One Martini backbone bead per residue (centre of mass of N, CA, C, O) as a GRO file, in nm:
protein
  313
    1MET     BB    1  -4.695   1.141   5.958
    2LYS     BB    2  -4.941   1.268   5.778
    3THR     BB    3  -5.156   1.202   5.528
    4PHE     BB    4  -5.384   1.328   5.312
    5ILE     BB    5  -5.447   1.036   5.266
    6ARG     BB    6  -5.657   0.806   5.460
    7VAL     BB    7  -5.821   0.656   5.222
    8VAL     BB    8  -5.846   0.338   5.037
    9GLU     BB    9  -6.068   0.213   4.781
   10LEU     BB   10  -6.216  -0.089   4.636
   11TRP     BB   11  -6.445  -0.126   4.362
   12VAL     BB   12  -6.635  -0.410   4.245
   13PRO     BB   13  -6.784  -0.621   4.058
   14ASP     BB   14  -7.001  -0.843   4.083
   15ARG     BB   15  -7.124  -1.136   3.950
   16THR     BB   16  -7.349  -0.954   3.794
   17ARG     BB   17  -7.238  -0.652   3.724
   18MET     BB   18  -7.464  -0.446   3.884
   19ARG     BB   19  -7.265  -0.424   4.131
   20LEU     BB   20  -7.082  -0.290   4.399
   21GLU     BB   21  -6.803  -0.412   4.583
   22PHE     BB   22  -6.586  -0.480   4.817
   23GLY     BB   23  -6.209  -0.492   4.741
   24GLY     BB   24  -6.071  -0.308   4.950
   25GLY     BB   25  -5.830  -0.147   5.191
   26LEU     BB   26  -5.689   0.163   5.322
   27TYR     BB   27  -5.618   0.256   5.671
   28ASP     BB   28  -5.605   0.449   5.911
   29GLU     BB   29  -5.590   0.504   6.216
   30GLY     BB   30  -5.918   0.480   6.359
   31LEU     BB   31  -6.095   0.342   6.087
   32SER     BB   32  -6.261   0.072   6.148
   33ALA     BB   33  -6.559   0.168   6.138
   34PHE     BB   34  -6.558   0.258   5.842
   35LYS     BB   35  -6.477  -0.013   5.726
   36ALA     BB   36  -6.717  -0.185   5.830
   37VAL     BB   37  -6.928  -0.035   5.662
   38SER     BB   38  -6.806  -0.076   5.376
   39GLU     BB   39  -6.805  -0.396   5.363
   40GLU     BB   40  -7.144  -0.399   5.350
   41LEU     BB   41  -7.161  -0.259   5.084
   42ARG     BB   42  -7.362  -0.148   4.799
   43PHE     BB   43  -7.350  -0.039   4.446
   44GLY     BB   44  -7.510   0.110   4.211
   45TYR     BB   45  -7.585   0.267   3.945
   46ASP     BB   46  -7.550   0.593   4.048
   47GLU     BB   47  -7.450   0.507   4.348
   48GLY     BB   48  -7.291   0.690   4.504
   49LEU     BB   49  -6.964   0.737   4.449
   50PRO     BB   50  -6.895   0.486   4.276
   51GLY     BB   51  -7.158   0.495   4.095
   52LYS     BB   52  -7.109   0.779   3.978
   53ALA     BB   53  -6.844   0.715   3.826
   54TRP     BB   54  -6.962   0.497   3.649
   55ALA     BB   55  -7.179   0.679   3.508
   56CYS     BB   56  -6.986   0.913   3.408
   57GLY     BB   57  -6.683   0.802   3.312
   58HIS     BB   58  -6.532   0.970   3.543
   59PRO     BB   59  -6.402   1.156   3.755
   60VAL     BB   60  -6.487   1.226   4.107
   61ILE     BB   61  -6.566   1.509   4.322
   62LEU     BB   62  -6.623   1.540   4.687
   63THR     BB   63  -6.639   1.819   4.924
   64LYS     BB   64  -6.941   1.739   5.024
   65PHE     BB   65  -7.153   1.521   5.200
   66ALA     BB   66  -7.375   1.685   5.271
   67ASN     BB   67  -7.651   1.674   5.082
   68SER     BB   68  -7.585   1.413   4.914
   69TYR     BB   69  -7.509   1.101   4.750
   70PHE     BB   70  -7.380   1.019   4.997
   71LYS     BB   71  -7.383   0.721   5.228
   72ARG     BB   72  -7.145   0.799   5.477
   73THR     BB   73  -7.155   1.066   5.643
   74ASP     BB   74  -7.146   1.008   5.949
   75GLN     BB   75  -6.891   0.824   5.942
   76ALA     BB   76  -6.698   1.027   5.806
   77LEU     BB   77  -6.717   1.257   6.016
   78ALA     BB   78  -6.631   1.080   6.261
   79ALA     BB   79  -6.342   1.020   6.100
   80GLY     BB   80  -6.246   1.299   5.952
   81LEU     BB   81  -6.382   1.311   5.672
   82THR     BB   82  -6.406   1.552   5.371
   83CYS     BB   83  -6.315   1.386   5.102
   84GLY     BB   84  -6.395   1.258   4.767
   85VAL     BB   85  -6.247   1.023   4.525
   86ALA     BB   86  -6.338   0.891   4.198
   87VAL     BB   87  -6.189   0.620   3.993
   88PRO     BB   88  -6.251   0.489   3.697
   89VAL     BB   89  -6.202   0.160   3.539
   90PHE     BB   90  -6.169   0.083   3.196
   91ALA     BB   91  -6.270  -0.154   2.933
   92GLY     BB   92  -6.374   0.049   2.755
   93GLU     BB   93  -6.719   0.020   2.853
   94PHE     BB   94  -6.604  -0.158   3.092
   95LEU     BB   95  -6.602  -0.212   3.421
   96GLN     BB   96  -6.351  -0.286   3.665
   97ALA     BB   97  -6.321  -0.023   3.864
   98VAL     BB   98  -6.316   0.169   4.182
   99LEU     BB   99  -6.132   0.438   4.304
  100VAL     BB  100  -6.117   0.551   4.649
  101LEU     BB  101  -6.064   0.869   4.806
  102PHE     BB  102  -5.971   1.000   5.134
  103CYS     BB  103  -5.978   1.289   5.322
  104GLY     BB  104  -5.869   1.487   5.573
  105ASP     BB  105  -5.893   1.687   5.891
  106ASP     BB  106  -5.695   1.970   5.996
  107GLU     BB  107  -5.516   2.244   6.088
  108ALA     BB  108  -5.242   2.128   5.917
  109HIS     BB  109  -5.400   2.100   5.631
  110VAL     BB  110  -5.203   2.063   5.343
  111GLY     BB  111  -5.333   2.070   5.016
  112ALA     BB  112  -5.436   1.889   4.702
  113ILE     BB  113  -5.735   1.804   4.511
  114GLU     BB  114  -5.792   1.794   4.156
  115LEU     BB  115  -6.035   1.871   3.888
  116TRP     BB  116  -5.992   1.864   3.538
  117HIS     BB  117  -6.132   2.014   3.222
  118ASN     BB  118  -6.190   1.923   2.868
  119ASP     BB  119  -6.392   2.071   2.605
  120PRO     BB  120  -6.344   2.121   2.268
  121ASP     BB  121  -6.633   2.258   2.209
  122LEU     BB  122  -6.571   2.504   2.432
  123SER     BB  123  -6.242   2.468   2.463
  124HIS     BB  124  -5.867   2.511   2.494
  125GLU     BB  125  -5.910   2.466   2.802
  126MET     BB  126  -5.862   2.422   3.142
  127LYS     BB  127  -6.090   2.354   3.410
  128LEU     BB  128  -6.228   2.364   3.714
  129VAL     BB  129  -6.443   2.158   3.884
  130ASP     BB  130  -6.280   2.067   4.153
  131GLY     BB  131  -6.163   2.102   4.506
  132TYR     BB  132  -5.923   2.014   4.765
  133TYR     BB  133  -5.740   2.231   5.029
  134GLY     BB  134  -5.800   2.256   5.309
  135THR     BB  135  -5.625   2.553   5.432
  136ALA     BB  136  -5.584   2.675   5.121
  137ASP     BB  137  -5.759   2.940   5.039
  138MET     BB  138  -5.601   3.116   4.830
  139PHE     BB  139  -5.529   2.888   4.639
  140GLU     BB  140  -5.819   2.819   4.575
  141PHE     BB  141  -5.915   3.085   4.456
  142ASN     BB  142  -5.706   3.094   4.219
  143SER     BB  143  -5.777   2.819   4.090
  144ARG     BB  144  -6.082   2.900   4.022
  145HIS     BB  145  -5.936   3.145   3.823
  146THR     BB  146  -5.800   2.923   3.635
  147ARG     BB  147  -5.643   2.857   3.318
  148PHE     BB  148  -5.530   2.581   3.089
  149PRO     BB  149  -5.337   2.521   2.850
  150ARG     BB  150  -5.186   2.323   2.652
  151GLY     BB  151  -4.870   2.279   2.826
  152PHE     BB  152  -4.974   2.432   3.092
  153GLY     BB  153  -4.898   2.350   3.361
  154LEU     BB  154  -4.998   2.072   3.514
  155PRO     BB  155  -5.260   2.013   3.356
  156GLY     BB  156  -5.146   2.083   3.064
  157ARG     BB  157  -4.902   1.886   3.068
  158THR     BB  158  -5.062   1.627   3.117
  159TRP     BB  159  -5.239   1.648   2.869
  160LYS     BB  160  -5.004   1.640   2.660
  161ALA     BB  161  -4.862   1.370   2.758
  162GLY     BB  162  -5.070   1.132   2.859
  163LEU     BB  163  -4.921   1.123   3.140
  164PRO     BB  164  -4.787   1.103   3.416
  165LEU     BB  165  -4.682   1.373   3.647
  166ILE     BB  166  -4.385   1.530   3.795
  167ILE     BB  167  -4.344   1.814   4.018
  168LYS     BB  168  -4.079   1.964   4.164
  169ASP     BB  169  -4.011   2.225   4.336
  170LEU     BB  170  -4.235   2.461   4.291
  171HIS     BB  171  -4.077   2.726   4.375
  172ASP     BB  172  -3.879   2.664   4.101
  173ALA     BB  173  -4.131   2.610   3.900
  174LYS     BB  174  -4.228   2.775   3.613
  175SER     BB  175  -4.430   2.544   3.510
  176PHE     BB  176  -4.572   2.639   3.774
  177LEU     BB  177  -4.807   2.892   3.777
  178ARG     BB  178  -4.866   2.864   4.116
  179TRP     BB  179  -4.598   2.893   4.293
  180GLU     BB  180  -4.647   3.128   4.487
  181ASP     BB  181  -4.897   3.014   4.630
  182ALA     BB  182  -4.767   2.746   4.713
  183ALA     BB  183  -4.529   2.855   4.885
  184LYS     BB  184  -4.703   2.993   5.111
  185VAL     BB  185  -4.829   2.683   5.199
  186GLY     BB  186  -4.604   2.440   5.125
  187ILE     BB  187  -4.623   2.356   4.834
  188ASN     BB  188  -4.386   2.110   4.652
  189LEU     BB  189  -4.584   1.897   4.494
  190GLY     BB  190  -4.672   1.752   4.169
  191VAL     BB  191  -4.950   1.545   4.045
  192GLY     BB  192  -5.045   1.406   3.729
  193VAL     BB  193  -5.362   1.264   3.590
  194PRO     BB  194  -5.482   1.123   3.317
  195TYR     BB  195  -5.822   1.128   3.149
  196ARG     BB  196  -5.979   0.934   2.909
  197THR     BB  197  -6.239   0.921   2.702
  198GLY     BB  198  -6.424   0.820   2.429
  199THR     BB  199  -6.400   1.094   2.384
  200ASP     BB  200  -6.239   1.418   2.362
  201GLN     BB  201  -6.227   1.420   2.658
  202THR     BB  202  -6.044   1.571   2.938
  203TRP     BB  203  -5.886   1.462   3.239
  204VAL     BB  204  -5.738   1.599   3.550
  205LEU     BB  205  -5.553   1.480   3.819
  206THR     BB  206  -5.444   1.655   4.114
  207PHE     BB  207  -5.153   1.648   4.329
  208LEU     BB  208  -5.085   1.849   4.620
  209SER     BB  209  -4.784   1.866   4.814
  210ALA     BB  210  -4.681   1.871   5.149
  211GLN     BB  211  -4.446   1.821   5.387
  212ALA     BB  212  -4.638   1.786   5.640
  213THR     BB  213  -4.885   1.675   5.426
  214PRO     BB  214  -4.857   1.437   5.235
  215ILE     BB  215  -5.011   1.257   5.009
  216ALA     BB  216  -4.739   1.091   4.998
  217ARG     BB  217  -4.423   0.933   5.047
  218ARG     BB  218  -4.449   0.802   4.747
  219PHE     BB  219  -4.368   0.826   4.396
  220GLU     BB  220  -4.447   0.631   4.090
  221ILE     BB  221  -4.348   0.580   3.741
  222TRP     BB  222  -4.460   0.328   3.511
  223VAL     BB  223  -4.349   0.193   3.192
  224PRO     BB  224  -4.345   0.061   2.902
  225ASN     BB  225  -4.154  -0.075   2.697
  226GLU     BB  226  -4.109  -0.104   2.365
  227ALA     BB  227  -4.197  -0.424   2.380
  228ARG     BB  228  -4.399  -0.472   2.618
  229SER     BB  229  -4.242  -0.671   2.853
  230ALA     BB  230  -4.203  -0.421   3.056
  231LEU     BB  231  -4.142  -0.222   3.336
  232VAL     BB  232  -4.028   0.117   3.369
  233PHE     BB  233  -3.874   0.378   3.503
  234ARG     BB  234  -3.958   0.737   3.493
  235ALA     BB  235  -4.066   0.851   3.784
  236GLY     BB  236  -4.010   1.034   4.107
  237ASP     BB  237  -4.089   1.059   4.472
  238CYS     BB  238  -3.930   1.119   4.798
  239SER     BB  239  -3.942   1.223   5.129
  240ALA     BB  240  -3.637   1.086   5.178
  241GLN     BB  241  -3.456   1.152   4.915
  242THR     BB  242  -3.453   0.930   4.720
  243ASP     BB  243  -3.280   0.788   4.441
  244LEU     BB  244  -3.473   0.633   4.220
  245ALA     BB  245  -3.325   0.629   3.947
  246ALA     BB  246  -3.076   0.477   4.058
  247ARG     BB  247  -3.221   0.224   4.176
  248TYR     BB  248  -3.380   0.166   3.875
  249ALA     BB  249  -3.190   0.170   3.622
  250ALA     BB  250  -3.179  -0.180   3.578
  251GLN     BB  251  -3.488  -0.212   3.618
  252SER     BB  252  -3.785  -0.430   3.635
  253ILE     BB  253  -4.137  -0.514   3.560
  254ALA     BB  254  -4.340  -0.763   3.530
  255ARG     BB  255  -4.606  -0.906   3.431
  256GLY     BB  256  -4.757  -0.972   3.749
  257GLU     BB  257  -4.548  -0.823   3.932
  258GLY     BB  258  -4.682  -0.749   4.177
  259SER     BB  259  -4.871  -0.469   4.198
  260ILE     BB  260  -4.777  -0.327   3.937
  261GLY     BB  261  -4.791  -0.575   3.746
  262GLY     BB  262  -5.089  -0.639   3.825
  263ALA     BB  263  -5.222  -0.383   3.708
  264TRP     BB  264  -5.148  -0.461   3.418
  265ALA     BB  265  -5.272  -0.750   3.394
  266ALA     BB  266  -5.573  -0.661   3.506
  267GLY     BB  267  -5.663  -0.352   3.466
  268MET     BB  268  -5.633  -0.274   3.782
  269PRO     BB  269  -5.623  -0.186   4.080
  270ALA     BB  270  -5.382  -0.194   4.357
  271LEU     BB  271  -5.361  -0.325   4.691
  272ASN     BB  272  -5.105  -0.289   4.961
  273ASP     BB  273  -5.040  -0.386   5.319
  274ASP     BB  274  -4.772  -0.590   5.235
  275LEU     BB  275  -4.457  -0.550   5.095
  276THR     BB  276  -4.312  -0.819   5.176
  277ARG     BB  277  -4.515  -0.968   4.943
  278ASP     BB  278  -4.457  -0.850   4.652
  279GLY     BB  279  -4.161  -0.921   4.472
  280SER     BB  280  -4.057  -0.652   4.383
  281ILE     BB  281  -3.844  -0.392   4.355
  282ALA     BB  282  -4.043  -0.188   4.474
  283GLY     BB  283  -4.105  -0.342   4.734
  284SER     BB  284  -3.811  -0.365   4.847
  285GLU     BB  285  -3.750  -0.059   4.850
  286ALA     BB  286  -3.981   0.021   5.038
  287CYS     BB  287  -3.900  -0.153   5.280
  288ALA     BB  288  -3.617  -0.020   5.317
  289ALA     BB  289  -3.784   0.268   5.376
  290GLY     BB  290  -4.046   0.186   5.565
  291LEU     BB  291  -4.263   0.084   5.374
  292SER     BB  292  -4.608  -0.086   5.351
  293ARG     BB  293  -4.797   0.084   5.143
  294MET     BB  294  -4.992   0.043   4.828
  295VAL     BB  295  -5.077   0.211   4.518
  296ALA     BB  296  -5.204   0.092   4.192
  297LEU     BB  297  -5.252   0.286   3.888
  298PRO     BB  298  -5.390   0.249   3.591
  299VAL     BB  299  -5.317   0.405   3.273
  300ILE     BB  300  -5.569   0.427   3.027
  301ASP     BB  301  -5.547   0.415   2.657
  302ASN     BB  302  -5.709   0.264   2.427
  303ALA     BB  303  -5.683  -0.018   2.594
  304ARG     BB  304  -5.395   0.083   2.697
  305LEU     BB  305  -5.109   0.096   2.864
  306GLY     BB  306  -4.928   0.380   2.981
  307ALA     BB  307  -4.936   0.350   3.307
  308VAL     BB  308  -4.806   0.337   3.649
  309LEU     BB  309  -4.930   0.463   3.950
  310ALA     BB  310  -4.745   0.492   4.251
  311TRP     BB  311  -4.831   0.487   4.605
  312TYR     BB  312  -4.714   0.565   4.941
  313LEU     BB  313  -4.829   0.535   5.300
   0.00000   0.00000   0.00000
């Protein structure tokens, strides 16, 4: 089973903090040539996809590499990569890292990654900045002509919650306002990730996943407990139908423990390509389910951790 996300890269400030260097990556089979090119690159402020996200101060989505600011167009197209998303992680105004995701392309490629935005000076709704939809053309058309008030649909509900959100079984979820379009193309799971900047503006990144080409094989949301002494499981979804809430009912992850606790301690994304060495309950549960690779993204608001969104490839 192919996942919708084919590559995940981490770009981190070098010792001068004036350029971004390669900080690790997860790559599907057959992408070693693309990895080799990435490892040698550096990006300045506003340069390439990682540098653009740094300069913008919010997530950036690039749905066409040709004739753009993207630096690896030939290598990406040769590797079958068609879309890039960059998510900068800041501590206040200072960049910690940029997480970059690449999607692939093939005939049976269904799913979506979308970027939504609200500027309260212009509107009380969220509108689509851009999105990548694989072969879901009609779903894309309708999404580009839809607006979401706060609290409505996946973008609006994520905006209101201020935390990552998972909506399962979209064909039955009336809270997902595009459920009919989604059902027609097999999209059955939605994940929303809020992103606040220092201004009043809000961005929401949405992952819409189909059974045949899931965005990832498992999603988990972990949040600090009331004492902020550990992370506890809030929500999740697994393509193998594992009851994650039951598995994690009495469990927690300490600050610095495994990749998820490490994302909290460091305030930056963590990539793990060998979960046998993770050491947390999430790592051992993933290994038991035959999963081996994980991405942990801290969701930070007002310089405090709101949640860690983990997904497994």
